[in-house]
mmCIF file of C-alpha atoms and ligand atoms in Angstrom:
data_model
loop_
_atom_site.group_PDB
_atom_site.id
_atom_site.type_symbol
_atom_site.label_atom_id
_atom_site.label_comp_id
_atom_site.label_asym_id
_atom_site.label_seq_id
_atom_site.Cartn_x
_atom_site.Cartn_y
_atom_site.Cartn_z
ATOM 1 C CA MET A 1 -0.215 0.027 -0.303
ATOM 2 C CA SER A 2 1.136 3.133 -0.939
ATOM 3 C CA GLU A 3 2.934 5.222 2.291
ATOM 4 C CA TYR A 4 0.653 8.459 0.987
ATOM 5 C CA GLN A 5 -2.656 6.636 1.202
ATOM 6 C CA VAL A 6 -4.877 6.389 4.430
ATOM 7 C CA ASN A 7 -3.937 3.495 6.826
ATOM 8 C CA GLU A 8 -5.979 0.489 8.461
ATOM 9 C CA ASN A 9 -6.929 3.149 11.093
ATOM 10 C CA GLY A 10 -7.716 5.737 8.848
ATOM 11 C CA TYR A 11 -4.375 8.099 9.580
ATOM 12 C CA PHE A 12 -1.881 9.674 7.000
ATOM 13 C CA GLY A 13 1.184 9.029 8.943
ATOM 14 C CA ASN A 14 0.225 10.665 12.331
ATOM 15 C CA PHE A 15 -2.229 13.012 10.765
ATOM 16 C CA GLY A 16 -6.125 12.309 10.201
ATOM 17 C CA GLY A 17 -8.233 10.119 12.248
ATOM 18 C CA ALA A 18 -11.914 10.715 13.769
ATOM 19 C CA TYR A 19 -11.772 13.221 16.587
ATOM 20 C CA ILE A 20 -15.298 13.308 16.927
ATOM 21 C CA PRO A 21 -17.826 13.822 19.952
ATOM 22 C CA GLU A 22 -19.202 10.168 21.121
ATOM 23 C CA MET A 23 -22.955 11.127 19.804
ATOM 24 C CA LEU A 24 -21.366 11.066 16.227
ATOM 25 C CA TYR A 25 -19.687 7.827 16.501
ATOM 26 C CA PRO A 26 -22.390 6.016 15.021
ATOM 27 C CA ASN A 27 -23.091 8.075 11.997
ATOM 28 C CA VAL A 28 -19.640 8.010 11.422
ATOM 29 C CA GLU A 29 -18.928 4.193 12.134
ATOM 30 C CA GLU A 30 -21.365 3.217 9.777
ATOM 31 C CA LEU A 31 -19.809 5.193 7.188
ATOM 32 C CA ARG A 32 -16.671 4.087 7.643
ATOM 33 C CA GLU A 33 -17.899 0.578 7.737
ATOM 34 C CA GLN A 34 -19.400 0.450 4.149
ATOM 35 C CA TYR A 35 -17.827 3.325 2.327
ATOM 36 C CA LEU A 36 -15.570 1.094 0.443
ATOM 37 C CA GLN A 37 -17.515 -1.850 0.021
ATOM 38 C CA ILE A 38 -19.919 0.753 -1.484
ATOM 39 C CA ILE A 39 -17.720 2.934 -3.774
ATOM 40 C CA GLN A 40 -15.832 -0.267 -4.952
ATOM 41 C CA HIS A 41 -18.538 -1.743 -6.010
ATOM 42 C CA GLU A 42 -19.393 -1.934 -10.102
ATOM 43 C CA ASP A 43 -22.499 -0.958 -9.787
ATOM 44 C CA PHE A 44 -21.837 2.019 -8.039
ATOM 45 C CA GLN A 45 -18.928 2.684 -10.563
ATOM 46 C CA GLN A 46 -20.577 2.468 -13.453
ATOM 47 C CA GLU A 47 -23.785 5.005 -11.852
ATOM 48 C CA PHE A 48 -20.851 7.256 -10.832
ATOM 49 C CA ASN A 49 -19.156 7.614 -14.194
ATOM 50 C CA ARG A 50 -22.356 7.432 -15.903
ATOM 51 C CA LEU A 51 -23.556 10.889 -13.803
ATOM 52 C CA LEU A 52 -19.984 12.410 -14.557
ATOM 53 C CA ARG A 53 -20.510 11.777 -18.354
ATOM 54 C CA ASP A 54 -24.067 12.252 -18.672
ATOM 55 C CA TYR A 55 -24.485 15.227 -15.989
ATOM 56 C CA VAL A 56 -21.197 16.758 -14.953
ATOM 57 C CA GLY A 57 -19.875 16.872 -18.920
ATOM 58 C CA ARG A 58 -16.809 14.952 -18.021
ATOM 59 C CA PRO A 59 -13.956 14.227 -19.368
ATOM 60 C CA SER A 60 -13.129 17.571 -18.783
ATOM 61 C CA PRO A 61 -10.769 18.779 -21.575
ATOM 62 C CA LEU A 62 -7.153 18.720 -20.934
ATOM 63 C CA TYR A 63 -6.195 22.111 -22.919
ATOM 64 C CA PRO A 64 -2.640 22.861 -24.118
ATOM 65 C CA ALA A 65 -2.384 26.634 -23.327
ATOM 66 C CA GLN A 66 -0.332 27.739 -26.330
ATOM 67 C CA ARG A 67 0.224 31.221 -25.331
ATOM 68 C CA LEU A 68 0.089 30.717 -21.810
ATOM 69 C CA SER A 69 2.971 28.002 -22.592
ATOM 70 C CA GLU A 70 5.045 30.438 -24.672
ATOM 71 C CA ARG A 71 4.845 33.071 -21.836
ATOM 72 C CA TYR A 72 6.603 30.957 -19.357
ATOM 73 C CA GLY A 73 9.008 28.882 -22.218
ATOM 74 C CA THR A 74 7.295 25.628 -21.419
ATOM 75 C CA THR A 75 4.277 23.525 -22.272
ATOM 76 C CA ILE A 76 1.320 24.178 -20.089
ATOM 77 C CA PHE A 77 -1.791 22.254 -19.857
ATOM 78 C CA LEU A 78 -5.096 23.365 -18.171
ATOM 79 C CA LYS A 79 -7.310 20.724 -16.577
ATOM 80 C CA ARG A 80 -10.616 21.926 -17.418
ATOM 81 C CA GLU A 81 -12.669 21.572 -14.182
ATOM 82 C CA ASP A 82 -14.461 25.126 -14.860
ATOM 83 C CA LEU A 83 -16.349 23.322 -17.463
ATOM 84 C CA ASN A 84 -18.271 20.866 -15.211
ATOM 85 C CA HIS A 85 -21.719 21.914 -14.762
ATOM 86 C CA THR A 86 -22.197 24.180 -11.720
ATOM 87 C CA GLY A 87 -18.600 25.401 -13.000
ATOM 88 C CA ALA A 88 -16.009 23.682 -10.663
ATOM 89 C CA HIS A 89 -14.629 20.560 -9.644
ATOM 90 C CA LYS A 90 -17.142 20.178 -6.224
ATOM 91 C CA ILE A 91 -19.410 18.717 -8.468
ATOM 92 C CA ASN A 92 -17.441 15.522 -8.613
ATOM 93 C CA ASN A 93 -17.945 14.982 -5.011
ATOM 94 C CA THR A 94 -21.376 15.800 -4.296
ATOM 95 C CA ILE A 95 -22.161 13.486 -7.291
ATOM 96 C CA GLY A 96 -20.088 10.544 -5.382
ATOM 97 C CA GLN A 97 -21.821 11.430 -1.941
ATOM 98 C CA ILE A 98 -25.462 11.602 -3.377
ATOM 99 C CA LEU A 99 -24.961 7.709 -4.610
ATOM 100 C CA LEU A 100 -23.594 6.925 -1.078
ATOM 101 C CA ALA A 101 -26.459 8.243 0.723
ATOM 102 C CA GLY A 102 -28.667 6.338 -1.660
ATOM 103 C CA LYS A 103 -27.005 3.360 -1.018
ATOM 104 C CA LEU A 104 -26.987 4.363 3.051
ATOM 105 C CA GLY A 105 -30.535 4.189 2.865
ATOM 106 C CA LYS A 106 -30.498 8.138 3.473
ATOM 107 C CA LYS A 107 -33.767 10.333 2.564
ATOM 108 C CA ARG A 108 -31.950 13.835 3.831
ATOM 109 C CA ILE A 109 -29.038 15.747 3.456
ATOM 110 C CA ILE A 110 -27.129 18.178 5.418
ATOM 111 C CA ALA A 111 -24.130 20.474 4.194
ATOM 112 C CA GLU A 112 -22.236 23.572 5.297
ATOM 113 C CA THR A 113 -20.909 26.011 3.462
ATOM 114 C CA GLY A 114 -19.040 29.091 3.061
ATOM 115 C CA ALA A 115 -18.817 30.985 -0.192
ATOM 116 C CA GLY A 116 -21.951 28.886 -1.033
ATOM 117 C CA GLN A 117 -20.148 26.881 -3.921
ATOM 118 C CA HIS A 118 -20.216 23.655 -1.943
ATOM 119 C CA GLY A 119 -23.974 24.373 -0.659
ATOM 120 C CA VAL A 120 -24.728 24.932 -4.928
ATOM 121 C CA ALA A 121 -22.822 21.365 -5.538
ATOM 122 C CA THR A 122 -25.182 20.083 -2.880
ATOM 123 C CA ALA A 123 -28.230 21.460 -4.051
ATOM 124 C CA THR A 124 -27.826 20.809 -7.606
ATOM 125 C CA VAL A 125 -27.296 16.758 -6.544
ATOM 126 C CA CYS A 126 -30.082 17.023 -4.141
ATOM 127 C CA ALA A 127 -32.406 18.591 -6.940
ATOM 128 C CA LEU A 128 -31.360 15.844 -9.472
ATOM 129 C CA MET A 129 -31.848 12.877 -6.969
ATOM 130 C CA GLY A 130 -35.091 14.122 -5.240
ATOM 131 C CA LEU A 131 -33.985 14.236 -1.825
ATOM 132 C CA GLN A 132 -34.479 16.893 1.011
ATOM 133 C CA CYS A 133 -31.402 18.920 1.300
ATOM 134 C CA VAL A 134 -30.681 21.735 4.224
ATOM 135 C CA VAL A 135 -27.709 23.753 3.778
ATOM 136 C CA TYR A 136 -26.361 25.487 6.930
ATOM 137 C CA MET A 137 -24.235 28.738 6.227
ATOM 138 C CA GLY A 138 -22.841 31.730 8.342
ATOM 139 C CA ALA A 139 -25.543 34.564 8.612
ATOM 140 C CA ILE A 140 -22.604 36.961 7.209
ATOM 141 C CA ASP A 141 -22.183 34.558 4.388
ATOM 142 C CA ILE A 142 -25.481 34.491 3.487
ATOM 143 C CA GLU A 143 -25.338 38.286 2.944
ATOM 144 C CA ARG A 144 -22.287 38.320 1.481
ATOM 145 C CA GLN A 145 -23.105 35.744 -1.245
ATOM 146 C CA ALA A 146 -26.422 36.234 -2.375
ATOM 147 C CA PRO A 147 -26.921 34.875 -5.794
ATOM 148 C CA ASN A 148 -25.323 31.281 -4.541
ATOM 149 C CA VAL A 149 -28.070 31.834 -1.747
ATOM 150 C CA ALA A 150 -30.898 32.197 -4.437
ATOM 151 C CA ARG A 151 -29.474 29.220 -6.696
ATOM 152 C CA MET A 152 -29.493 26.776 -3.346
ATOM 153 C CA LYS A 153 -32.847 27.832 -2.893
ATOM 154 C CA MET A 154 -34.388 28.017 -6.269
ATOM 155 C CA MET A 155 -32.970 24.245 -6.174
ATOM 156 C CA GLY A 156 -35.124 23.745 -3.417
ATOM 157 C CA ALA A 157 -32.748 23.828 -0.884
ATOM 158 C CA GLU A 158 -33.255 25.003 2.892
ATOM 159 C CA VAL A 159 -30.774 27.498 3.593
ATOM 160 C CA VAL A 160 -30.160 27.811 7.778
ATOM 161 C CA ALA A 161 -28.619 30.834 8.969
ATOM 162 C CA ALA A 162 -25.772 30.260 11.264
ATOM 163 C CA THR A 163 -26.049 32.938 13.764
ATOM 164 C CA SER A 164 -23.841 31.899 16.500
ATOM 165 C CA GLY A 165 -19.723 33.167 16.719
ATOM 166 C CA SER A 166 -18.247 34.871 14.003
ATOM 167 C CA LYS A 167 -21.493 33.658 11.668
ATOM 168 C CA THR A 168 -19.281 32.227 9.139
ATOM 169 C CA LEU A 169 -17.866 28.833 8.072
ATOM 170 C CA LYS A 170 -16.795 27.503 11.216
ATOM 171 C CA ASP A 171 -20.426 28.328 12.769
ATOM 172 C CA ALA A 172 -22.119 26.668 9.954
ATOM 173 C CA THR A 173 -19.844 23.498 10.135
ATOM 174 C CA ASN A 174 -21.287 23.564 14.084
ATOM 175 C CA GLU A 175 -24.792 23.746 13.108
ATOM 176 C CA ALA A 176 -24.612 21.377 10.855
ATOM 177 C CA LEU A 177 -22.564 18.879 13.104
ATOM 178 C CA ARG A 178 -25.471 19.480 15.857
ATOM 179 C CA ASP A 179 -28.111 18.616 13.073
ATOM 180 C CA TRP A 180 -26.538 15.436 12.140
ATOM 181 C CA ILE A 181 -26.170 14.281 15.548
ATOM 182 C CA ASN A 182 -30.124 15.121 15.893
ATOM 183 C CA ASN A 183 -30.740 13.141 13.163
ATOM 184 C CA PRO A 184 -28.621 10.017 12.918
ATOM 185 C CA VAL A 185 -30.430 7.448 10.913
ATOM 186 C CA ASP A 186 -31.996 9.334 7.835
ATOM 187 C CA THR A 187 -29.488 12.097 7.508
ATOM 188 C CA HIS A 188 -25.865 12.097 5.238
ATOM 189 C CA TYR A 189 -23.779 14.971 5.607
ATOM 190 C CA ILE A 190 -21.734 15.966 2.587
ATOM 191 C CA ILE A 191 -18.501 17.339 3.416
ATOM 192 C CA GLY A 192 -17.344 19.445 0.564
ATOM 193 C CA SER A 193 -13.227 18.786 0.863
ATOM 194 C CA VAL A 194 -10.947 16.404 2.107
ATOM 195 C CA VAL A 195 -11.332 17.560 5.619
ATOM 196 C CA GLY A 196 -13.156 16.207 8.534
ATOM 197 C CA PRO A 197 -13.080 12.822 10.450
ATOM 198 C CA HIS A 198 -12.195 9.841 8.655
ATOM 199 C CA PRO A 199 -13.387 8.606 6.313
ATOM 200 C CA TYR A 200 -14.216 11.934 4.681
ATOM 201 C CA PRO A 201 -10.478 12.783 3.577
ATOM 202 C CA ASP A 202 -10.142 9.614 1.695
ATOM 203 C CA MET A 203 -13.431 9.234 0.235
ATOM 204 C CA VAL A 204 -13.512 13.037 -1.023
ATOM 205 C CA ALA A 205 -9.810 12.218 -2.891
ATOM 206 C CA ARG A 206 -11.067 9.086 -4.045
ATOM 207 C CA PHE A 207 -14.165 10.681 -6.080
ATOM 208 C CA GLN A 208 -12.014 13.667 -6.868
ATOM 209 C CA SER A 209 -9.204 11.437 -7.853
ATOM 210 C CA VAL A 210 -11.123 11.292 -11.545
ATOM 211 C CA ILE A 211 -9.135 14.335 -12.028
ATOM 212 C CA SER A 212 -5.698 12.783 -12.281
ATOM 213 C CA ALA A 213 -7.115 9.502 -14.034
ATOM 214 C CA GLU A 214 -8.354 11.628 -16.994
ATOM 215 C CA THR A 215 -5.544 13.747 -16.884
ATOM 216 C CA LYS A 216 -2.984 10.248 -17.465
ATOM 217 C CA LYS A 217 -4.959 9.154 -20.410
ATOM 218 C CA GLN A 218 -5.102 12.819 -21.924
ATOM 219 C CA LEU A 219 -1.568 13.487 -21.567
ATOM 220 C CA LEU A 220 -0.409 9.919 -23.255
ATOM 221 C CA GLU A 221 -2.687 10.778 -25.902
ATOM 222 C CA LYS A 222 -1.734 14.087 -26.446
ATOM 223 C CA THR A 223 2.066 13.777 -25.891
ATOM 224 C CA GLY A 224 2.856 10.246 -25.485
ATOM 225 C CA ARG A 225 3.449 10.399 -21.782
ATOM 226 C CA GLU A 226 1.162 9.740 -19.328
ATOM 227 C CA ASN A 227 2.849 11.415 -16.210
ATOM 228 C CA PRO A 228 3.822 15.172 -15.975
ATOM 229 C CA ASP A 229 6.746 16.795 -14.580
ATOM 230 C CA TYR A 230 4.753 19.084 -12.493
ATOM 231 C CA ALA A 231 0.872 18.923 -11.165
ATOM 232 C CA VAL A 232 -0.097 22.037 -9.790
ATOM 233 C CA ALA A 233 -3.472 22.707 -8.063
ATOM 234 C CA CYS A 234 -4.287 25.413 -5.441
ATOM 235 C CA VAL A 235 -5.514 24.082 -1.534
ATOM 236 C CA GLY A 236 -8.185 25.381 0.207
ATOM 237 C CA GLY A 237 -9.378 22.395 1.977
ATOM 238 C CA GLY A 238 -7.338 20.585 -0.359
ATOM 239 C CA SER A 239 -9.626 18.539 -2.728
ATOM 240 C CA ASN A 240 -8.736 19.613 -6.180
ATOM 241 C CA ALA A 241 -5.453 19.570 -5.482
ATOM 242 C CA MET A 242 -5.757 15.836 -3.981
ATOM 243 C CA GLY A 243 -7.882 15.139 -7.067
ATOM 244 C CA MET A 244 -4.916 16.471 -9.253
ATOM 245 C CA PHE A 245 -2.368 14.573 -6.994
ATOM 246 C CA TYR A 246 -3.819 11.156 -6.764
ATOM 247 C CA HIS A 247 -2.849 9.318 -9.231
ATOM 248 C CA PHE A 248 0.747 10.777 -9.312
ATOM 249 C CA LEU A 249 1.437 10.404 -5.610
ATOM 250 C CA ASP A 250 3.525 6.793 -6.037
ATOM 251 C CA ASN A 251 5.584 8.233 -8.819
ATOM 252 C CA PRO A 252 8.288 10.445 -7.371
ATOM 253 C CA ASP A 253 9.225 12.076 -11.364
ATOM 254 C CA VAL A 254 6.099 14.005 -11.014
ATOM 255 C CA LYS A 255 6.714 16.971 -8.492
ATOM 256 C CA LEU A 256 3.759 18.006 -7.290
ATOM 257 C CA VAL A 257 2.701 21.714 -5.986
ATOM 258 C CA ALA A 258 -0.090 23.075 -3.703
ATOM 259 C CA VAL A 259 -0.742 26.638 -3.954
ATOM 260 C CA GLU A 260 -2.306 28.365 -0.563
ATOM 261 C CA ALA A 261 -3.482 31.832 -0.068
ATOM 262 C CA ALA A 262 -0.946 34.270 1.222
ATOM 263 C CA GLY A 263 -3.872 36.722 1.292
ATOM 264 C CA LYS A 264 -2.301 40.245 2.008
ATOM 265 C CA GLY A 265 1.187 38.491 2.561
ATOM 266 C CA VAL A 266 2.219 35.643 4.584
ATOM 267 C CA TYR A 267 3.065 37.520 8.109
ATOM 268 C CA SER A 268 0.264 40.417 7.367
ATOM 269 C CA GLY A 269 -2.234 38.546 9.663
ATOM 270 C CA GLU A 270 -4.413 38.706 6.897
ATOM 271 C CA SER A 271 -3.817 35.180 5.537
ATOM 272 C CA ALA A 272 -4.472 31.395 4.896
ATOM 273 C CA ALA A 273 -1.028 29.991 4.348
ATOM 274 C CA THR A 274 -1.556 27.071 6.406
ATOM 275 C CA THR A 275 2.033 25.146 6.083
ATOM 276 C CA ILE A 276 3.710 28.078 6.949
ATOM 277 C CA LEU A 277 1.786 29.521 9.796
ATOM 278 C CA GLY A 278 -0.070 26.521 11.144
ATOM 279 C CA LYS A 279 1.103 24.214 13.593
ATOM 280 C CA GLU A 280 -0.397 20.219 14.343
ATOM 281 C CA GLY A 281 -3.536 19.917 16.201
ATOM 282 C CA VAL A 282 -7.023 18.986 15.763
ATOM 283 C CA LEU A 283 -9.679 20.660 13.469
ATOM 284 C CA HIS A 284 -13.059 19.304 12.564
ATOM 285 C CA GLY A 285 -12.580 16.129 13.228
ATOM 286 C CA SER A 286 -9.252 15.284 12.086
ATOM 287 C CA ARG A 287 -5.612 15.643 13.081
ATOM 288 C CA SER A 288 -3.983 17.844 10.606
ATOM 289 C CA ILE A 289 -1.966 21.399 9.908
ATOM 290 C CA LEU A 290 -4.012 24.491 11.581
ATOM 291 C CA MET A 291 -3.841 28.218 11.696
ATOM 292 C CA GLN A 292 -3.889 28.671 15.732
ATOM 293 C CA THR A 293 -2.826 30.778 18.256
ATOM 294 C CA ASP A 294 -0.659 29.507 21.147
ATOM 295 C CA ASP A 295 -3.259 28.244 23.647
ATOM 296 C CA GLY A 296 -5.169 26.587 20.573
ATOM 297 C CA GLN A 297 -7.910 29.070 19.602
ATOM 298 C CA VAL A 298 -8.196 28.271 15.633
ATOM 299 C CA ILE A 299 -7.007 31.793 13.855
ATOM 300 C CA GLU A 300 -9.255 33.561 11.299
ATOM 301 C CA PRO A 301 -7.872 32.848 7.806
ATOM 302 C CA TYR A 302 -8.209 35.617 5.036
ATOM 303 C CA SER A 303 -8.033 35.645 1.539
ATOM 304 C CA ILE A 304 -9.645 37.572 -1.538
ATOM 305 C CA SER A 305 -11.042 34.125 -2.636
ATOM 306 C CA ALA A 306 -13.827 32.716 -0.639
ATOM 307 C CA GLY A 307 -12.708 29.220 -1.318
ATOM 308 C CA LEU A 308 -9.529 29.444 0.138
ATOM 309 C CA ASP A 309 -10.145 30.935 3.247
ATOM 310 C CA TYR A 310 -10.006 28.042 5.663
ATOM 311 C CA PRO A 311 -8.083 27.802 8.431
ATOM 312 C CA GLY A 312 -6.322 24.392 7.794
ATOM 313 C CA ILE A 313 -5.721 21.929 5.264
ATOM 314 C CA GLY A 314 -6.730 17.762 4.808
ATOM 315 C CA PRO A 315 -4.679 15.000 6.870
ATOM 316 C CA GLN A 316 -3.210 13.950 3.489
ATOM 317 C CA HIS A 317 -1.818 16.836 2.694
ATOM 318 C CA ALA A 318 -0.681 17.799 6.118
ATOM 319 C CA TRP A 319 1.278 14.081 5.419
ATOM 320 C CA LEU A 320 2.526 15.298 2.035
ATOM 321 C CA HIS A 321 3.909 18.187 3.396
ATOM 322 C CA LYS A 322 5.913 16.859 6.085
ATOM 323 C CA THR A 323 7.203 14.130 3.778
ATOM 324 C CA GLY A 324 8.213 16.295 1.633
ATOM 325 C CA ARG A 325 6.317 14.506 -1.236
ATOM 326 C CA ALA A 326 4.673 17.875 -2.479
ATOM 327 C CA GLN A 327 5.799 21.095 -2.263
ATOM 328 C CA TYR A 328 3.625 23.785 -0.461
ATOM 329 C CA ALA A 329 3.774 27.498 -1.889
ATOM 330 C CA SER A 330 1.829 30.613 -1.147
ATOM 331 C CA ILE A 331 0.241 32.966 -3.389
ATOM 332 C CA THR A 332 -0.766 36.729 -2.806
ATOM 333 C CA ASP A 333 -4.407 38.286 -3.655
ATOM 334 C CA ASP A 334 -2.393 40.705 -5.645
ATOM 335 C CA GLU A 335 -0.441 38.006 -7.544
ATOM 336 C CA ALA A 336 -3.708 35.849 -7.619
ATOM 337 C CA MET A 337 -5.648 38.934 -9.485
ATOM 338 C CA HIS A 338 -2.785 39.595 -11.732
ATOM 339 C CA ALA A 339 -2.571 35.841 -12.922
ATOM 340 C CA GLY A 340 -6.504 35.428 -13.340
ATOM 341 C CA LEU A 341 -6.251 38.362 -16.091
ATOM 342 C CA LEU A 342 -3.122 36.968 -17.442
ATOM 343 C CA LEU A 343 -5.255 33.936 -18.593
ATOM 344 C CA THR A 344 -8.073 35.824 -19.515
ATOM 345 C CA ARG A 345 -6.132 38.029 -21.724
ATOM 346 C CA LEU A 346 -3.733 35.260 -23.116
ATOM 347 C CA GLU A 347 -6.140 32.616 -23.746
ATOM 348 C CA GLY A 348 -10.000 33.754 -23.313
ATOM 349 C CA ILE A 349 -10.513 32.036 -20.209
ATOM 350 C CA ILE A 350 -11.604 33.871 -16.824
ATOM 351 C CA PRO A 351 -10.628 31.625 -13.896
ATOM 352 C CA ALA A 352 -12.365 31.766 -10.229
ATOM 353 C CA ILE A 353 -9.651 33.637 -8.241
ATOM 354 C CA GLU A 354 -8.916 30.133 -6.303
ATOM 355 C CA SER A 355 -7.603 28.745 -9.265
ATOM 356 C CA ALA A 356 -5.599 31.866 -10.101
ATOM 357 C CA HIS A 357 -3.241 30.804 -7.434
ATOM 358 C CA ALA A 358 -2.071 28.080 -9.138
ATOM 359 C CA LEU A 359 -1.658 29.784 -12.193
ATOM 360 C CA ALA A 360 0.456 32.739 -10.406
ATOM 361 C CA GLN A 361 2.505 29.814 -9.317
ATOM 362 C CA LEU A 362 3.941 29.832 -12.731
ATOM 363 C CA GLU A 363 5.665 32.827 -12.280
ATOM 364 C CA LYS A 364 7.428 31.590 -9.512
ATOM 365 C CA MET A 365 8.730 28.260 -11.364
ATOM 366 C CA VAL A 366 12.148 28.248 -13.343
ATOM 367 C CA PHE A 367 11.644 25.754 -16.232
ATOM 368 C CA ASN A 368 14.245 24.558 -18.956
ATOM 369 C CA GLY A 369 11.902 24.265 -22.099
ATOM 370 C CA ASP A 370 10.847 20.704 -22.223
ATOM 371 C CA GLU A 371 8.616 20.225 -19.303
ATOM 372 C CA HIS A 372 4.990 19.059 -19.447
ATOM 373 C CA VAL A 373 3.280 21.117 -16.580
ATOM 374 C CA VAL A 374 -0.474 20.561 -15.874
ATOM 375 C CA VAL A 375 -2.394 23.443 -13.999
ATOM 376 C CA CYS A 376 -6.091 22.133 -12.247
ATOM 377 C CA LEU A 377 -8.274 24.891 -13.504
ATOM 378 C CA SER A 378 -10.476 24.254 -10.261
ATOM 379 C CA GLY A 379 -13.448 26.151 -11.470
ATOM 380 C CA ARG A 380 -14.847 29.466 -13.433
ATOM 381 C CA GLY A 381 -14.710 33.057 -12.792
ATOM 382 C CA ASP A 382 -17.890 34.293 -13.113
ATOM 383 C CA LYS A 383 -19.022 33.995 -9.583
ATOM 384 C CA ASP A 384 -15.633 36.680 -8.981
ATOM 385 C CA LEU A 385 -16.333 39.350 -11.616
ATOM 386 C CA ASP A 386 -17.490 41.770 -9.358
ATOM 387 C CA ASN A 387 -14.439 40.858 -7.011
ATOM 388 C CA TYR A 388 -12.193 41.404 -10.700
ATOM 389 C CA MET A 389 -13.732 44.123 -11.624
ATOM 390 C CA LYS A 390 -13.515 46.449 -8.296
ATOM 391 C CA TYR A 391 -10.101 45.096 -8.121
ATOM 392 C CA PHE A 392 -8.826 46.401 -12.021
ATOM 393 C CA GLY A 393 -11.576 49.251 -11.821
ATOM 394 C CA PHE A 394 -12.864 48.037 -15.297
HETATM 395 C C1 PLP B 401 -13.814 25.399 -3.179
HETATM 396 C C2 PLP B 401 -13.365 25.802 -4.360
HETATM 397 C C3 PLP B 401 -11.549 25.441 -4.243
HETATM 398 C C4 PLP B 401 -11.242 25.506 -2.745
HETATM 399 O O1 PLP B 401 -11.260 23.945 -2.225
HETATM 400 P P1 PLP B 401 -10.416 22.643 -2.370
HETATM 401 O O2 PLP B 401 -11.160 21.549 -1.399
HETATM 402 O O3 PLP B 401 -8.909 22.975 -1.951
HETATM 403 O O4 PLP B 401 -10.226 22.147 -3.893
HETATM 404 C C5 PLP B 401 -10.987 25.751 -5.015
HETATM 405 N N1 PLP B 401 -11.139 26.430 -6.490
HETATM 406 C C6 PLP B 401 -12.769 26.685 -6.340
HETATM 407 C C7 PLP B 401 -13.077 26.995 -7.962
HETATM 408 C C8 PLP B 401 -13.717 26.113 -5.314
HETATM 409 O O5 PLP B 401 -14.750 26.273 -5.642
#
């Protein structure tokens, strides 16, 4: 078994596990016992792949970005998760989890959401399957993200405001967990990234691994070799990056580059550069690396991109960081915004600001000219147009 994959106790090295209140134990235990058997079953795989093809629109193209390649003097491919239904990679995971919920006989779905992207992806698959959907969202985020709230409501989801604490993502997470404790039998909790107690990080990585599975095939067709020299992706919780890295983990010739948000500067006090600023600890049910004060209080992260504004990283990333298997870089708001505009002007593709962080890393890499570099374009920038317009004063 790969040293980078989860072990039978639910750990990646010393990270992971399931640090949960006793009242959640039965829910998580049911998942842990059944998830592998369910998702590895041939019927499940067929159904999953059928929906990814016919509903999500997979395989997503692997686009050789010619003008971007000329700019950096090497060959750059974009894995176009932005072209998926709902505009990002998150739908790969929610399709997987909604099918799993069906196999477990669950009739009701709950989720937490920050900026609303995961809430929308969850509400979408609930509409698709005709399941009841409740999305917890911080009261402040509900105000800030009105279009996504409208999308969820139009899909038939109930959006519940979390009004405690800072009224943002972590409070929404607490509310969702409370709901799950109170509804253990009929409800499945769809977590949106490779975070949370075991088995979520491993399960979500498996669903997102379609990204690198397709990339291998597409690279082989286009270039004659299936492995790139670099795979680059942004990291909030880390799910698009885990999907991009998954099938390359055991091949040390493929350099893995994960890009965190440095916000207004790593040491500015307004940042989400978890691997630099963080320490080992427990966050949202697993042991990982997180931004915390000396007495263990979670530090509020900041990034201009809502999807990277998370104080931790998934436990598998913590392990890839600790072992040195992947390199963790960080990109500021300014660098990301300029990279987003550059891609738009060179290729006619407006990236999500999250994805623009991965693109900005290209500026810092040194190429000799014959590399194959794959960048995961995790999402499209439509949701970010206001931000881009304000920033550049269009
Ligand atoms: C949510 C989101 C991210 C960050 O989440 P990960 O789990 O780290 O992938 C990145 N890009 C886009 C477009 C997103 O919506």
